[in-house]
Every structure is written in C-alpha cells, then in structure tokens.
Amino acid sequence: MKNKEIAGKFLEIAHLLEIKGENSFKIRSYEKAAETIESLDHDIKDDYISGNLEELDGIGKGIAAKISEYLSAGKITKLEELRKEIPRGLLEMLKVPGLGPAKIRLIHKELGIKTMRGLDIAARRGELAALSGLGEKSAANILRGLEIASRLDGRLLMSTAENMADDFLEVIRKDKSCRAALACGSVRRGCETVGDIDLLAVSETPEKIIDTFVKIDGVEKVTSSGPTKASVYSTGDVQIDLRVVAPASFGAAMLYFTGSKEHNIALRKCASAMGCTLNEYALSDQKSGEYRAGETEKDVYKRLGLDYIPPELRENRGEIEQASRHALPSLIEAKDIKGDLHLHSVYSDGAVEIRGLAARASELGYEWIGSCDHSMSLTIARGLSVKNLMKKKKEIESLNKTSRVRILFGAEVDILSDGSLDYPDEILKELDVCLGAVHAVFNQSPEVLNKRIMRAMDNPYLDVLAHPTARLIGKRPPLALDMEKVTAKAAEKNIILEVNAFPDRRDLKEEHIRMALAKGVMLSLGSDSHALHHMDNMRYGLMNLRRAGCGKRDVLNTRTAAELSKIISSRRRKANGYSA
DNA sequence: GCCGTTTTCGGCCCGACTGTTTTCAGTCG
C-alpha cells in the first residue's frame, strides 16, 4: 500500500510551495489531499484502477493526475521540478521555531543561504539582524530556534508530557482566581508523543493567572506573554503554552486548544455552512454576532448538529461526518477494563510478588490478572526454567484459593530466532495464557523475520502476540514486519494481538490496531508492569485503542475471567484442529 | 488546487502576540 508514501509526497509539495510563497489556499489543498490519502481505510490504488480518484474528498483533477502519475511512473514531475528549484536545506529550516516561509525566503534571497549550517553561521555573525524586516530580536530568536531544532529532534513521550503538564497545572490551580485548568492539545488527544504542551485555564482575571504561570519554577524563558496568553520554555526546552478564557468560553476554548488543527478547520467549515462562526470564544451568528454556544464542548457540537466527539478521535479522519449521522464508534473506556494480561513478578525481572500484583489489581477494580514472566532463554531478565515455572504454578494455585482477583498462570514466552517458542508444547499446554514475544535477534532480514513470526503464530499454544513490533519509541525502530500479513494470520488463527501499554512501547500502534480491527482480530491490553506503579500505565494502551476507534467488545480485557478462559480454550481447540 | 443550497468564479478558519514599523506582516496554534 502506497497511501502513506503518496501523502508524504503531497506534504512535501505543500512545504516547498510554502517556501516559494505560493497562494496559501493552494498549499492547503495539497495538505488536505495528503490528509485524505493518509486516512483512507483502503489502498488508494483501488480508486486509481477504478478511476474514482476525483471522488475522494479534496482531490480534484490536478491532484488526481499527480497520483496517477506516481502510481504509473513512480514519480511526480511537479515535485521533481520543485526540488530542483528549492534547496533542500530551506525545507529543513521550516522546523526552526520562529522561522517561517517568509523569513526563510528573505534570508535565502538576500544572503544566498541554503543550508542550516549556513544559517547558523550567518546568525552567529549577526548578518540576519541587518536584513530589512528583521532586527536584533528576530535574529536572537532564530539563533535560539536553531539550537532547539538541533537538540529537540524528537518529541516527548506522552507520559513525560503529562507529568510536566501536571506540575504546571498544580501551581496554576492553586491560584485563587483559577476556576479550572487542564491540558489540551495532543496530550488530551492521547497521542503517542507530544511536541509542545498546551494548557487552558478559566478565570475572570486572566492577567493574574498568566503572571503566576510565567513565574513558575522551571520556566527557563518566557517567549511571549500577553493579557490572555503566554508561551514559555521549561526545563529541557519544552514549550508550554497557556491560554486563559472566561467561563462562558470554556467549551469553545477547549475545542480550539485540543485540536487537532485539521479537526478545528473542519468544524469551522461546518459552522460557516450554517451561517455561524466558531472561534475560541464561542459559536456565534455570523451576522448578528449572537452567542449560540461555548460554555461546554457538548453544547458546541450539539449546535453544530453533531454528536460529541471524544478528543482521541479529533483528527479529521471522518469523525465529523460520522458524528453528523450518529455513527461514531462507542469507544472502550477505562471502567470497562476487568484485568491486566501482562504482569511480571519477582519470579523473573519484576519487582513485586504475585500477591502484591493481585492486591493492586483489586484496588484498581480488576477481576483478574495474567501473571506472565519471561521464559528461560531470556537469561538477562531472569527467565524462568521449567522447574521454576512449575513452582510458580503451584503458588498461583494456592493464591487463587483466597485471592479476590483471579490470577491466570501465564508466561511471556520468547519467540526464538527460528520462530519456535521457548518452552516445549507440553509445558505451554499447562499455561492458562501464553504470550509470545520477540526480545532478541532484531536484525534479521525482513524475509527471515516475517517467516519467524509466521512460524510462531502457527504454534497452537500461542494465544497472544505481545508487543508485536517490539519498537521502543525514540530508541528502537519497529521490526520490519508485514503487518497486513501478521494481522491476517492473527485473524486466521484466532490469535490475540496485544496493545502493550508501556509508555515507550504503545505497540500495536493505532494504525495497526485499525488494521487488526478491520479483520476482526481480538486485541488485549497489557501494562507489561515490572513494578507496582507500572500498573497505572494501562491508560497509555487505552489511548491507542481509543484513537483507533476501538470498542469494548474488541478487547479481551473487558471480559470476565470465565469468558476469557473460554475464549482461549476455544481458540486452542480450533488451532489444534488446524494443525492436526 | 478544490469546490458548488450565493455553483464554473471567487471564495477558501480564526485570533493572539511579536517585532519592526508607524499600521501591519509574520508566526503560531
């Protein structure tokens, strides 16, 4: 499938046109087309073959022709020409905070600078400040922006961003004039990573809140500060923005600052179509300016004729149209979760005894847990020998006599380099649940790797494929798996795919969850806890599920212990039937 | 470049803050 690839080409065209100074609506058209293509639930080649490209939203004659050219000839002439015309370095400069297309153009035209390095040198020499339209301050901002762009190439993990946001919110909420405060933006939408942190507060006296905010310990630099809005850089050069609004605008402002940008643009179009304008203050009549809604998000959606759209779905991927015909998916919620399927104990590399895990699970309101320690080959994580595994089984049996929470006897079994599992079948058979996972030998060729996973999935005792792509966000790339094939195989063999909730794993990612859901594959959530506090990480896996539009019935963790056992024994029976 | 209940031209989402310039363009979200 080339959807993502093609979407990327159009985004590149959009950026190049920006630098060129093209009409901004033309640029927006390319961006829109890229969004449409990226969020398609099928291969765009299908539309190309059937001649229906122009029926897609935001795709007309021009862009359809470019898609056709790419699919038939493997290139887009317009993009090739733009690349020749505009030095690659100028594109990179767009990533520098404080530097936009107009200034880039100016710098390029007046000073002939076309690389980041060249820009850095000119900035240090003070050549930028001499340009008309720029001054000392702009030059200094660009210099700082360059520093940030080079240091902060990555984004923050959601968990880090949430903690930072909470630290700031705690102080803001203590201000007596603060009625409410929360994090919006990508934090509220549950994204995997966060670029900058957007905070929103409600108050009748915004200046006071802003004043509190810019003085918080941990603010390293205030980059802008007005009566209702301020931006600061906090420790680690993380940008934090705060906006303060009046109570009557709380909902409209929440919508506005939660985004996504694309969702907002689409909502404003809806508003405009019904003679209204939507901004961060309210939904109001275009002519009279009369207030229609704004105090809560629900009110605004309702006045727009839409069902309430949960933040995780606000990406303009069709959710607005779904909301208009009452067809939004009913998303899984934290309260639906009855158990955590992936917990490590002191038997392997966990820090907690099984009884401790069960006690915490009880506090969390769970009915069951899966005690899944590492298998014998993973010596670095004190993987269990068969003998210790059997000892663990006895302990679980004994604990289950009195435990309020049913403890499943499980294991996270290594998928070895040849695709065999790390315990013999007669041992695997004993497990209540068997998770299989790759923990070593990541560097196989894609062919060998895919064969390895397929072979593992052929084992009738493999119930769950845990953290399927083995990625670590920002640290280790995902395995080069053909996820279409993996999800198809999971559907065929009734294998459950895990959504690992550890903050730097979040594996499967939402795109792959959607792929699995489309094929009817069951999913499971696991915190992969190695310490007690890790059990609270389930929320991050839940974010992925919700962002993928996942409902309650799609997830194993919403079932009772009895239902879960039934699902697993039924899948094993079928799998054994296949392999016999 | 796209689109059409103001339909083949002329619109296209909206506002805060900064910096450089004296009224607004650029950037950001």
Coordinates of C-alpha atoms (C1' of nucleotides) in Angstrom, one line a residue:
Chain A
M1 CA 0.0 0.0 0.0
K2 CA 1.4 3.4 -1.0
N3 CA -1.0 5.7 0.7
K4 CA 1.4 6.9 3.3
E5 CA 4.1 7.4 0.7
I6 CA 1.9 9.4 -1.6
A7 CA 0.6 11.5 1.3
G8 CA 4.2 12.3 2.2
K9 CA 4.9 13.5 -1.4
F10 CA 2.0 15.9 -1.3
L11 CA 3.1 17.2 2.1
E12 CA 6.5 17.9 0.6
I13 CA 4.9 19.7 -2.3
A14 CA 2.9 21.8 0.2
H15 CA 6.1 22.7 2.2
L16 CA 8.0 23.6 -1.0
L17 CA 5.2 25.8 -2.2
E18 CA 5.1 27.5 1.1
I19 CA 8.7 28.4 0.8
K20 CA 8.1 29.5 -2.7
G21 CA 5.4 31.8 -1.4
E22 CA 2.5 30.3 -3.3
N23 CA -1.1 31.0 -2.7
S24 CA -1.9 29.7 0.8
F25 CA -5.1 28.0 -0.3
K26 CA -3.3 26.1 -2.9
I27 CA -0.9 24.9 -0.2
R28 CA -3.8 24.0 2.0
S29 CA -5.2 21.9 -0.9
Y30 CA -2.1 19.7 -1.0
E31 CA -2.2 19.3 2.7
K32 CA -5.8 18.4 2.6
A33 CA -5.2 15.8 -0.1
A34 CA -2.4 14.3 2.0
E35 CA -4.7 14.0 5.0
T36 CA -7.4 12.4 2.9
I37 CA -5.0 9.9 1.4
E38 CA -3.3 9.1 4.7
S39 CA -6.6 8.4 6.5
L40 CA -8.1 6.2 3.8
D41 CA -9.1 2.8 5.0
H42 CA -8.2 1.1 1.7
D43 CA -5.4 1.2 -0.9
I44 CA -5.6 4.3 -3.0
K45 CA -4.6 2.1 -5.9
D46 CA -8.1 0.7 -5.9
D47 CA -9.5 4.2 -6.6
Y48 CA -6.9 4.7 -9.3
I49 CA -7.7 1.5 -11.0
S50 CA -11.5 2.1 -10.9
G51 CA -11.0 5.7 -12.0
N52 CA -12.6 7.1 -8.9
L53 CA -9.8 9.3 -7.5
E54 CA -11.7 12.5 -8.0
E55 CA -14.5 11.3 -5.8
L56 CA -12.2 11.5 -2.8
D57 CA -12.6 14.5 -0.6
G58 CA -10.2 17.3 -1.6
I59 CA -8.9 15.5 -4.6
G60 CA -9.7 17.2 -8.0
K61 CA -8.3 16.9 -11.5
G62 CA -4.8 18.2 -10.7
I63 CA -4.0 16.1 -7.7
A64 CA -5.7 13.0 -9.2
A65 CA -3.4 13.4 -12.2
K66 CA -0.4 13.5 -9.9
I67 CA -1.5 10.4 -8.0
S68 CA -2.0 8.6 -11.3
E69 CA 1.5 9.7 -12.5
Y70 CA 3.0 8.4 -9.3
L71 CA 1.3 5.1 -9.4
S72 CA 2.1 4.5 -13.1
A73 CA 5.5 6.2 -13.5
G74 CA 6.8 6.2 -9.9
K75 CA 7.3 10.0 -9.8
I76 CA 5.6 13.3 -9.7
T77 CA 7.0 15.7 -12.2
K78 CA 5.8 18.8 -10.3
L79 CA 7.6 17.6 -7.2
E80 CA 10.8 16.9 -9.1
E81 CA 10.7 20.4 -10.5
L82 CA 10.1 22.0 -7.1
R83 CA 13.0 20.0 -5.6
K84 CA 15.3 21.3 -8.3
E85 CA 14.1 24.8 -7.8
I86 CA 14.2 24.9 -3.9
P87 CA 17.3 23.8 -2.0
R88 CA 16.6 21.0 0.5
G89 CA 18.1 23.0 3.4
L90 CA 15.3 25.6 3.1
L91 CA 12.8 22.8 3.8
E92 CA 14.7 21.9 7.0
M93 CA 14.5 25.5 8.1
L94 CA 10.8 25.2 8.5
K95 CA 11.5 23.1 11.6
V96 CA 13.2 26.0 13.3
P97 CA 10.7 27.7 15.7
G98 CA 10.3 31.3 14.9
L99 CA 11.3 30.8 11.3
G100 CA 8.5 30.6 8.8
P101 CA 8.4 30.6 5.0
A102 CA 8.6 34.3 4.6
K103 CA 11.7 34.8 6.6
I104 CA 13.3 31.8 5.0
R105 CA 12.6 33.2 1.6
L106 CA 14.1 36.6 2.7
I107 CA 17.2 35.0 4.1
H108 CA 17.7 32.9 1.1
K109 CA 17.2 35.8 -1.4
E110 CA 19.2 38.4 0.4
L111 CA 22.1 36.3 1.8
G112 CA 22.0 33.3 -0.5
I113 CA 21.9 30.9 2.5
K114 CA 20.6 27.5 1.6
T115 CA 21.6 25.2 4.4
M116 CA 21.0 25.0 8.2
R117 CA 24.8 25.3 8.7
G118 CA 24.9 28.4 6.6
L119 CA 22.0 29.9 8.6
D120 CA 23.8 29.1 11.8
I121 CA 27.0 30.8 10.7
A122 CA 25.1 33.9 9.4
A123 CA 23.1 34.1 12.6
R124 CA 26.2 34.0 14.8
R125 CA 27.9 36.6 12.7
G126 CA 24.9 38.9 13.2
E127 CA 24.2 39.1 9.5
L128 CA 20.5 38.4 9.9
A129 CA 19.7 41.4 12.0
A130 CA 20.8 43.7 9.2
L131 CA 18.1 42.4 6.8
S132 CA 15.1 44.7 6.4
G133 CA 12.1 43.3 8.2
L134 CA 14.4 41.5 10.7
G135 CA 16.1 43.0 13.7
E136 CA 18.2 42.1 16.7
K137 CA 15.4 40.3 18.5
S138 CA 14.3 38.2 15.4
A139 CA 18.0 37.2 14.9
A140 CA 18.3 36.2 18.5
N141 CA 15.1 34.2 18.3
I142 CA 16.3 32.4 15.2
L143 CA 19.6 31.5 16.9
R144 CA 17.7 30.0 19.9
G145 CA 15.3 28.3 17.5
L146 CA 18.3 26.7 15.7
E147 CA 19.6 25.4 19.0
I148 CA 16.2 23.9 19.8
A149 CA 15.7 22.4 16.4
S150 CA 19.1 20.6 16.6
R151 CA 18.7 19.4 20.2
L152 CA 15.0 18.6 20.3
D153 CA 14.7 16.5 17.1
G154 CA 12.4 14.1 19.0
R155 CA 9.2 14.7 20.8
L156 CA 8.3 14.0 24.4
L157 CA 6.8 10.7 25.4
M158 CA 3.2 11.2 26.4
S159 CA 4.0 10.1 30.0
T160 CA 6.7 12.7 30.3
A161 CA 4.5 15.4 28.8
E162 CA 1.6 14.5 31.2
N163 CA 3.9 14.8 34.2
M164 CA 5.2 18.2 33.1
A165 CA 1.7 19.4 32.4
D166 CA 0.5 18.2 35.8
D167 CA 3.4 20.0 37.6
F168 CA 2.4 23.3 35.9
L169 CA -1.4 22.7 36.4
E170 CA -0.9 22.1 40.1
V171 CA 0.5 25.6 40.5
I172 CA -2.0 27.3 38.2
R173 CA -4.9 25.6 40.0
K174 CA -3.7 26.9 43.4
D175 CA -4.2 30.5 42.1
K176 CA -7.4 31.6 43.7
S177 CA -8.7 33.2 40.6
C178 CA -8.4 30.0 38.6
R179 CA -11.8 28.3 38.1
A180 CA -10.5 25.3 36.1
A181 CA -7.3 24.3 34.3
L182 CA -6.5 21.3 32.1
A183 CA -4.0 20.2 29.4
C184 CA -5.4 20.3 25.9
G185 CA -3.6 19.7 22.6
S186 CA -2.0 16.3 21.8
V187 CA -1.9 15.4 25.5
R188 CA -5.7 15.4 25.6
R189 CA -6.0 13.7 22.3
G190 CA -3.9 10.8 23.7
C191 CA -1.1 11.0 21.0
E192 CA 2.0 8.8 21.4
T193 CA 4.3 11.7 21.6
V194 CA 3.9 15.4 22.3
G195 CA 5.6 18.3 20.6
D196 CA 4.6 21.1 23.0
I197 CA 2.2 21.3 25.9
D198 CA -1.0 23.3 25.6
L199 CA -2.7 24.4 28.8
L200 CA -6.0 26.1 29.2
A201 CA -7.3 27.9 32.3
V202 CA -10.6 29.5 33.1
S203 CA -10.6 32.8 35.1
E204 CA -12.3 36.2 35.3
T205 CA -8.9 37.7 35.8
P206 CA -6.6 36.2 33.2
E207 CA -3.7 38.5 33.8
K208 CA -3.3 37.1 37.3
I209 CA -3.1 33.5 36.0
I210 CA -0.6 34.5 33.3
D211 CA 1.5 36.2 35.9
T212 CA 1.5 33.1 38.1
F213 CA 2.3 30.9 35.1
V214 CA 5.4 32.8 33.8
K215 CA 6.9 32.8 37.3
I216 CA 6.6 29.0 37.9
D217 CA 9.8 27.3 38.9
G218 CA 11.1 25.5 35.9
V219 CA 10.3 28.3 33.4
E220 CA 13.6 29.0 31.7
K221 CA 12.5 31.6 29.2
V222 CA 9.3 33.4 28.5
T223 CA 8.9 33.7 24.7
S224 CA 5.7 35.6 24.7
S225 CA 3.3 37.0 27.2
G226 CA 0.1 38.9 26.8
P227 CA -3.0 39.5 28.8
T228 CA -4.6 36.1 28.0
K229 CA -1.9 34.0 26.5
A230 CA 1.7 33.2 27.2
S231 CA 4.4 30.8 26.0
V232 CA 7.4 29.6 27.9
Y233 CA 10.2 27.2 27.6
S234 CA 10.6 24.9 30.5
T235 CA 13.4 22.6 31.5
G236 CA 14.7 20.6 28.6
D237 CA 13.5 23.2 26.1
V238 CA 9.9 22.0 26.2
Q239 CA 7.5 24.7 25.0
I240 CA 4.5 25.2 27.2
D241 CA 1.6 27.5 26.2
L242 CA -1.1 28.8 28.4
R243 CA -4.3 30.4 27.3
V244 CA -6.8 31.9 29.8
V245 CA -10.5 32.4 28.9
A246 CA -13.7 33.4 30.6
P247 CA -16.2 30.7 31.9
A248 CA -18.7 31.3 29.0
S249 CA -16.0 30.4 26.5
F250 CA -14.6 27.3 28.3
G251 CA -16.0 24.8 25.9
A252 CA -15.2 26.7 22.8
A253 CA -11.7 27.2 24.0
M254 CA -11.3 23.5 25.0
L255 CA -12.3 22.6 21.5
Y256 CA -10.0 25.1 20.0
F257 CA -6.9 24.1 22.0
T258 CA -7.5 20.4 21.9
G259 CA -7.5 20.4 18.1
S260 CA -6.3 18.8 16.0
K261 CA -5.8 21.8 13.8
E262 CA -7.5 19.8 11.0
H263 CA -10.5 18.9 13.1
N264 CA -10.9 22.6 14.0
I265 CA -10.7 23.7 10.4
A266 CA -13.4 21.2 9.5
L267 CA -15.6 22.3 12.4
R268 CA -15.3 25.9 11.4
K269 CA -16.4 24.9 7.9
C270 CA -19.5 23.3 9.4
A271 CA -20.2 26.4 11.4
S272 CA -19.7 28.6 8.4
A273 CA -22.1 26.4 6.3
M274 CA -24.8 27.2 8.9
G275 CA -24.2 30.9 9.0
C276 CA -22.1 30.8 12.1
T277 CA -18.5 31.5 13.1
L278 CA -16.6 29.4 15.5
N279 CA -13.6 30.7 17.4
E280 CA -12.0 30.1 20.8
Y281 CA -14.7 32.3 22.5
A282 CA -17.9 30.9 21.1
L283 CA -20.0 29.6 18.3
S284 CA -21.9 32.7 17.2
D285 CA -24.1 34.0 14.5
Q286 CA -22.1 35.4 11.6
K287 CA -24.3 38.4 11.1
S288 CA -25.6 39.4 14.4
G289 CA -22.7 38.0 16.4
E290 CA -25.3 36.5 18.7
Y291 CA -23.9 33.8 21.1
R292 CA -25.1 30.3 20.2
A293 CA -22.9 28.0 22.4
G294 CA -19.5 28.0 24.0
E295 CA -19.7 27.1 27.7
T296 CA -19.2 23.3 27.1
E297 CA -17.8 21.3 24.2
K298 CA -21.0 19.3 24.1
D299 CA -23.1 22.4 23.5
V300 CA -20.9 23.5 20.6
Y301 CA -21.1 20.1 19.0
K302 CA -24.8 19.9 19.6
R303 CA -25.5 23.3 18.0
L304 CA -23.4 22.2 15.0
G305 CA -25.7 19.2 14.7
L306 CA -23.0 16.8 15.8
D307 CA -22.7 14.1 18.4
Y308 CA -20.0 14.7 21.0
I309 CA -16.7 13.6 19.5
P310 CA -14.1 12.3 22.1
P311 CA -10.7 14.1 21.9
E312 CA -8.9 10.9 20.8
L313 CA -10.9 10.9 17.5
R314 CA -10.4 14.6 16.6
E315 CA -8.1 14.2 13.7
N316 CA -10.4 14.9 10.8
R317 CA -10.4 11.4 9.7
G318 CA -14.1 11.1 9.0
E319 CA -15.2 11.6 12.6
I320 CA -17.2 14.7 11.9
E321 CA -19.2 13.1 9.2
Q322 CA -19.8 10.1 11.5
A323 CA -20.9 12.4 14.3
S324 CA -23.4 14.0 11.9
R325 CA -25.1 10.7 11.3
H326 CA -24.8 9.4 14.8
A327 CA -22.4 6.7 13.7
L328 CA -19.4 7.4 15.9
P329 CA -17.9 4.2 17.4
S330 CA -18.6 3.7 21.1
L331 CA -15.1 3.7 22.5
I332 CA -13.7 1.5 25.1
E333 CA -13.3 3.2 28.5
A334 CA -11.1 2.7 31.5
K335 CA -14.1 1.5 33.5
D336 CA -14.7 -1.4 31.1
I337 CA -11.3 -3.0 31.9
K338 CA -11.5 -6.0 34.1
G339 CA -7.9 -7.2 34.1
D340 CA -4.3 -6.7 33.0
L341 CA -2.9 -9.5 30.9
H342 CA 0.8 -8.7 31.1
L343 CA 2.4 -8.5 34.5
H344 CA 5.9 -9.5 35.6
S345 CA 6.7 -10.7 39.1
V346 CA 9.8 -11.4 41.2
Y347 CA 9.9 -14.8 39.5
S348 CA 11.6 -13.1 36.6
D349 CA 12.6 -9.4 36.3
G350 CA 9.7 -7.8 38.1
A351 CA 10.0 -6.1 41.5
V352 CA 6.7 -7.3 43.0
E353 CA 5.4 -10.6 44.4
I354 CA 2.4 -12.1 42.6
R355 CA 0.3 -11.5 45.7
G356 CA 1.3 -7.8 45.6
L357 CA 0.2 -7.5 41.9
A358 CA -3.1 -9.2 42.8
A359 CA -3.7 -6.8 45.7
R360 CA -3.0 -3.7 43.5
A361 CA -5.3 -5.2 40.8
S362 CA -8.0 -5.5 43.4
E363 CA -7.6 -1.8 44.2
L364 CA -7.9 -1.0 40.6
G365 CA -11.2 -2.8 40.5
Y366 CA -9.9 -5.7 38.3
E367 CA -11.4 -9.2 38.4
W368 CA -8.3 -11.0 37.0
I369 CA -4.6 -10.6 36.1
G370 CA -2.3 -12.5 33.8
S371 CA 0.9 -13.4 35.6
C372 CA 3.3 -13.6 32.7
D373 CA 7.0 -13.8 33.4
H374 CA 9.8 -14.2 30.9
S375 CA 10.8 -17.7 29.6
M376 CA 14.1 -19.5 30.1
S377 CA 16.2 -18.2 27.2
L378 CA 15.9 -14.6 28.3
T379 CA 18.5 -15.0 31.0
I380 CA 19.1 -11.3 31.2
A381 CA 15.6 -10.9 32.5
R382 CA 15.9 -14.0 34.8
G383 CA 13.7 -16.0 32.6
L384 CA 12.1 -19.0 34.3
S385 CA 13.3 -22.5 33.9
V386 CA 10.6 -25.2 33.5
K387 CA 11.2 -26.2 37.1
N388 CA 10.6 -22.6 38.4
L389 CA 7.7 -22.2 36.1
M390 CA 6.0 -25.2 37.7
K391 CA 6.9 -23.9 41.2
K392 CA 5.1 -20.6 40.2
K393 CA 2.1 -22.6 39.0
K394 CA 1.8 -24.1 42.5
E395 CA 2.0 -20.7 44.1
I396 CA -0.7 -19.3 41.9
E397 CA -3.0 -22.3 42.6
S398 CA -2.5 -21.7 46.3
L399 CA -3.1 -17.9 46.0
N400 CA -6.2 -18.4 43.9
K401 CA -7.8 -20.2 46.9
T402 CA -8.1 -17.0 48.7
S403 CA -7.4 -14.2 46.2
R404 CA -10.3 -11.9 45.3
V405 CA -8.7 -11.4 41.9
R406 CA -8.3 -14.5 39.8
I407 CA -4.7 -15.0 38.9
L408 CA -4.0 -16.6 35.5
F409 CA -1.0 -18.8 35.2
G410 CA 0.8 -17.3 32.2
A411 CA 4.1 -16.7 30.6
E412 CA 5.7 -14.2 28.2
V413 CA 7.5 -16.8 26.1
D414 CA 10.3 -15.8 23.8
I415 CA 9.9 -16.3 20.1
L416 CA 13.3 -17.6 19.3
S417 CA 15.2 -16.6 16.1
D418 CA 13.8 -19.6 14.1
G419 CA 10.2 -18.9 15.2
S420 CA 10.0 -21.7 17.7
L421 CA 8.7 -21.0 21.2
D422 CA 11.0 -21.1 24.3
Y423 CA 9.1 -23.9 26.1
P424 CA 8.1 -27.3 24.7
D425 CA 4.5 -27.8 23.8
E426 CA 3.7 -30.0 26.8
I427 CA 4.7 -27.1 29.1
L428 CA 2.9 -24.4 27.0
K429 CA -0.2 -26.6 27.3
E430 CA -0.2 -26.1 31.0
L431 CA -0.5 -22.3 30.8
D432 CA -3.8 -20.5 31.3
V433 CA -2.5 -18.0 28.8
C434 CA 0.6 -17.9 26.6
L435 CA 2.0 -14.6 25.4
G436 CA 4.7 -14.8 22.7
A437 CA 7.2 -12.0 22.1
V438 CA 10.4 -11.1 20.4
H439 CA 13.1 -9.9 22.8
A440 CA 16.3 -10.7 20.9
V441 CA 17.8 -11.0 17.4
F442 CA 16.1 -8.0 16.0
N443 CA 18.4 -7.6 13.0
Q444 CA 17.2 -10.4 10.7
S445 CA 16.3 -9.7 7.1
P446 CA 12.6 -8.9 6.6
E447 CA 12.1 -12.2 4.9
V448 CA 13.6 -14.2 7.8
L449 CA 11.8 -12.1 10.4
N450 CA 8.4 -12.5 8.8
K451 CA 8.9 -16.2 8.5
R452 CA 9.9 -16.3 12.2
I453 CA 6.7 -14.6 13.3
M454 CA 4.5 -16.7 11.0
R455 CA 6.0 -19.9 12.3
A456 CA 5.4 -18.7 15.9
M457 CA 1.8 -17.9 15.0
D458 CA 1.4 -21.4 13.7
N459 CA 2.0 -22.8 17.2
P460 CA -1.4 -23.7 18.5
Y461 CA -0.4 -22.7 22.1
L462 CA 0.5 -19.1 21.2
D463 CA -2.6 -17.2 22.4
V464 CA -1.3 -13.6 22.3
L465 CA 1.4 -11.9 20.2
A466 CA 2.8 -9.5 22.7
H467 CA 4.3 -6.1 21.7
P468 CA 4.2 -7.3 18.1
T469 CA 6.6 -4.9 16.5
A470 CA 9.0 -4.7 19.5
R471 CA 9.6 -1.0 18.9
L472 CA 10.8 1.4 21.7
I473 CA 9.6 4.9 20.8
G474 CA 12.6 7.1 20.1
K475 CA 15.0 4.2 20.9
R476 CA 14.4 1.2 18.7
P477 CA 12.6 1.1 15.4
P478 CA 9.8 -1.4 14.9
L479 CA 10.6 -4.8 13.4
A480 CA 10.3 -4.9 9.7
L481 CA 7.1 -6.9 9.8
D482 CA 4.5 -7.1 7.1
M483 CA 1.6 -6.1 9.4
E484 CA -1.0 -6.8 6.8
K485 CA 0.1 -10.4 6.8
V486 CA 0.5 -10.5 10.6
T487 CA -3.0 -9.2 11.2
A488 CA -4.4 -11.6 8.5
K489 CA -2.6 -14.5 10.1
A490 CA -4.0 -13.5 13.6
A491 CA -7.5 -13.4 12.1
E492 CA -7.0 -16.8 10.5
K493 CA -5.5 -18.5 13.6
N494 CA -7.6 -16.6 16.2
I495 CA -4.5 -15.1 17.8
I496 CA -5.0 -12.2 20.0
L497 CA -2.8 -9.1 19.3
E498 CA -1.5 -7.2 22.3
V499 CA -1.6 -3.5 22.7
N500 CA 1.3 -3.1 25.1
A501 CA 0.6 -0.1 27.3
F502 CA 4.2 0.7 28.4
P503 CA 4.6 4.4 27.6
D504 CA 7.6 3.9 25.2
R505 CA 6.1 0.8 23.6
R506 CA 2.5 1.5 22.8
D507 CA 2.7 -1.4 20.5
L508 CA 0.5 -2.1 18.4
K509 CA 0.2 1.5 17.3
E510 CA -3.1 2.9 16.2
E511 CA -2.7 2.3 12.5
H512 CA -2.0 -1.4 13.1
I513 CA -4.9 -1.6 15.6
R514 CA -7.2 -0.3 12.8
M515 CA -5.8 -2.9 10.5
A516 CA -6.5 -5.7 13.1
L517 CA -10.0 -4.4 13.8
A518 CA -10.9 -4.4 10.1
K519 CA -10.0 -8.1 10.0
G520 CA -12.0 -8.9 13.2
V521 CA -8.9 -9.7 15.3
M522 CA -9.3 -9.6 19.1
L523 CA -7.0 -7.3 21.0
S524 CA -5.6 -7.4 24.5
L525 CA -4.2 -4.8 26.8
G526 CA -1.2 -5.4 28.9
S527 CA 0.7 -2.9 31.1
D528 CA 3.9 -5.0 30.9
S529 CA 4.5 -4.0 34.5
H530 CA 7.8 -4.7 36.2
A531 CA 6.9 -2.5 39.2
L532 CA 3.7 -1.7 41.0
H533 CA 3.3 1.8 39.7
H534 CA 3.6 0.5 36.1
M535 CA 0.1 -1.0 36.5
D536 CA -1.2 2.5 36.1
N537 CA 0.2 2.6 32.6
M538 CA -2.8 0.8 31.1
R539 CA -4.1 4.3 30.2
Y540 CA -1.5 4.7 27.5
G541 CA -2.6 1.5 25.8
L542 CA -6.2 2.6 26.2
M543 CA -5.3 5.8 24.4
N544 CA -4.1 3.9 21.3
L545 CA -7.2 1.7 21.4
R546 CA -9.5 4.8 21.6
R547 CA -7.6 6.7 18.9
A548 CA -8.1 3.7 16.7
G549 CA -11.9 3.7 17.3
C550 CA -11.8 0.5 19.3
G551 CA -15.0 -0.6 21.1
K552 CA -15.5 -2.6 24.3
R553 CA -16.2 -5.9 22.5
D554 CA -12.9 -5.8 20.6
V555 CA -10.8 -6.1 23.7
L556 CA -10.2 -9.2 25.7
N557 CA -9.7 -7.2 28.9
T558 CA -13.4 -6.2 29.1
R559 CA -14.4 -9.9 29.6
T560 CA -14.8 -11.7 32.9
A561 CA -12.2 -14.3 33.8
A562 CA -14.6 -17.1 32.8
E563 CA -15.2 -15.6 29.4
L564 CA -11.5 -15.1 28.9
S565 CA -10.8 -18.8 29.7
K566 CA -13.5 -19.8 27.3
I567 CA -12.1 -17.6 24.5
I568 CA -8.6 -19.1 25.0
S569 CA -9.7 -22.7 25.2
S570 CA -11.9 -22.3 22.2
R571 CA -9.1 -20.7 20.1
R572 CA -6.7 -23.5 21.1
R573 CA -9.2 -26.2 20.2
K574 CA -9.6 -24.6 16.7
A575 CA -5.9 -24.1 16.3
N576 CA -5.2 -27.7 17.2
G577 CA -7.8 -28.7 14.7
Y578 CA -6.0 -26.7 12.0
S579 CA -2.6 -28.2 12.8
A580 CA -3.8 -31.8 13.1
Chain B
dG1 C1' -5.7 23.4 -6.2
dC2 C1' -10.6 22.4 -4.8
dC3 C1' -15.4 23.3 -4.7
dG4 C1' -20.6 24.5 -5.5
dT5 C1' -28.5 25.2 -1.5
dT6 C1' -24.5 32.6 -3.2
dT7 C1' -22.3 26.7 -8.5
dT8 C1' -17.6 27.4 -13.3
dC9 C1' -15.6 32.3 -10.5
dG10 C1' -14.4 33.8 -6.3
dG11 C1' -14.2 32.3 -2.3
dC12 C1' -11.4 29.2 0.8
dC13 C1' -11.0 29.3 9.5
dC14 C1' -9.7 32.4 13.0
dG15 C1' -7.3 35.2 16.5
dA16 C1' -3.1 36.4 19.9
dC17 C1' 1.3 38.1 20.2
dT18 C1' 5.9 39.8 18.5
dG19 C1' 8.8 42.7 16.2
dT20 C1' 9.6 46.2 13.2
dT21 C1' 7.4 49.9 11.9
dT22 C1' 4.1 53.9 12.5
dT23 C1' -0.4 50.3 10.5
dC24 C1' 0.9 45.5 9.7
dA25 C1' 3.2 41.2 8.2
dG26 C1' 4.9 37.0 10.1
dT27 C1' 4.4 33.1 13.0
dC28 C1' 2.0 30.0 15.7
dG29 C1' -1.6 27.1 17.2

